[in-house]
Amino acid sequence: LLITGVIGILGTNAFNFIAITRISPAQASVIAYLWPMMAIVLAAAFGLKRLQLRHGIAVLLGFAGAVLVINPFGQATFDVLGIGCALLAGLSWAGYTTYRMVDNRGPSDAVGIYSLVAAVVCLIAHSQLEQTHAMSAIQFVAILGLGIAPMGLANAVWDYGISRGDARSLSILAYGTPLVATLLLVVLGLTAVTPLLLIGAVLIVGGAAIGTWPARD
């Protein structure tokens, strides 16, 4: 579990950071958000979950909605390395998610341990491969808070849910993440409500409703 967790978290973040240096963050996000599809397909391929038609429809609607909400149109570029790293970022998280469907015995609070190991590996890689820039105290606290609260808590909650709940439904619901993030920006006045946002919201909510509607498995 430790090795898988480190690979999942390290791979997801490292490949994503490389991707956004080559392609736009919006494009990288859309490509990486193929991971719920990957997770559902991997689960079905390994016989962990039976993939029903409604799950396939739901995940396609969710992905289409995420594309509209993130809105990468006009920013897309064809860069093999950037696109490849974004795909690997998604695959890393999909692989970890699938593994937790198989081995759900480990405690979810172990996320902190392999996040720490992943952080140490990142520091070593940074010292060898990148140039170090001085940070202000505020920047350091912001980075530390980001790692502990949003990212750390999100990973722990996801681990708990995926190891104890319906992975198919949770993967579909994950497409609500970009929608919630965009709605927060709207509330804060940092972005405007657009037709693409509204259509994307309808697709994401519709996909979630279809995918999580109670049915005999």
PDB file of C-alpha atoms in Angstrom, residues 8 10-17 31-35 83-95:
ATOM      1  CA  GLY A   8      -0.269   7.386  -7.003  1.00  0.00           C
ATOM      2  CA  LEU A  10       3.759  11.394  -6.620  1.00  0.00           C
ATOM      3  CA  GLY A  11       2.872  10.372 -10.168  1.00  0.00           C
ATOM      4  CA  THR A  12      -0.328  12.399 -10.229  1.00  0.00           C
ATOM      5  CA  ASN A  13       1.281  15.621  -9.039  1.00  0.00           C
ATOM      6  CA  ALA A  14       4.690  15.292 -10.711  1.00  0.00           C
ATOM      7  CA  PHE A  15       3.280  14.468 -14.144  1.00  0.00           C
ATOM      8  CA  ASN A  16       0.680  17.216 -13.802  1.00  0.00           C
ATOM      9  CA  PHE A  17       3.316  19.831 -12.951  1.00  0.00           C
ATOM     10  CA  ILE A  31      -6.755  15.435 -20.225  1.00  0.00           C
ATOM     11  CA  ALA A  32      -6.001  14.400 -16.636  1.00  0.00           C
ATOM     12  CA  TYR A  33      -9.734  14.280 -15.937  1.00  0.00           C
ATOM     13  CA  LEU A  34      -9.914  11.182 -18.083  1.00  0.00           C
ATOM     14  CA  TRP A  35      -8.916   9.365 -14.877  1.00  0.00           C
ATOM     15  CA  ILE A  83      -0.240  15.622 -23.367  1.00  0.00           C
ATOM     16  CA  GLY A  84       1.561  12.414 -22.408  1.00  0.00           C
ATOM     17  CA  CYS A  85       2.358  13.686 -18.911  1.00  0.00           C
ATOM     18  CA  ALA A  86      -1.237  14.824 -18.401  1.00  0.00           C
ATOM     19  CA  LEU A  87      -2.413  11.339 -19.388  1.00  0.00           C
ATOM     20  CA  LEU A  88       0.109   9.745 -17.015  1.00  0.00           C
ATOM     21  CA  ALA A  89      -1.113  12.025 -14.222  1.00  0.00           C
ATOM     22  CA  GLY A  90      -4.628  10.728 -14.763  1.00  0.00           C
ATOM     23  CA  LEU A  91      -3.457   7.135 -15.092  1.00  0.00           C
ATOM     24  CA  SER A  92      -1.482   7.376 -11.839  1.00  0.00           C
ATOM     25  CA  TRP A  93      -4.574   8.330  -9.870  1.00  0.00           C
ATOM     26  CA  ALA A  94      -6.775   5.853 -11.725  1.00  0.00           C
ATOM     27  CA  GLY A  95      -4.272   3.099 -10.919  1.00  0.00           C
TER      28      GLY A  95
END
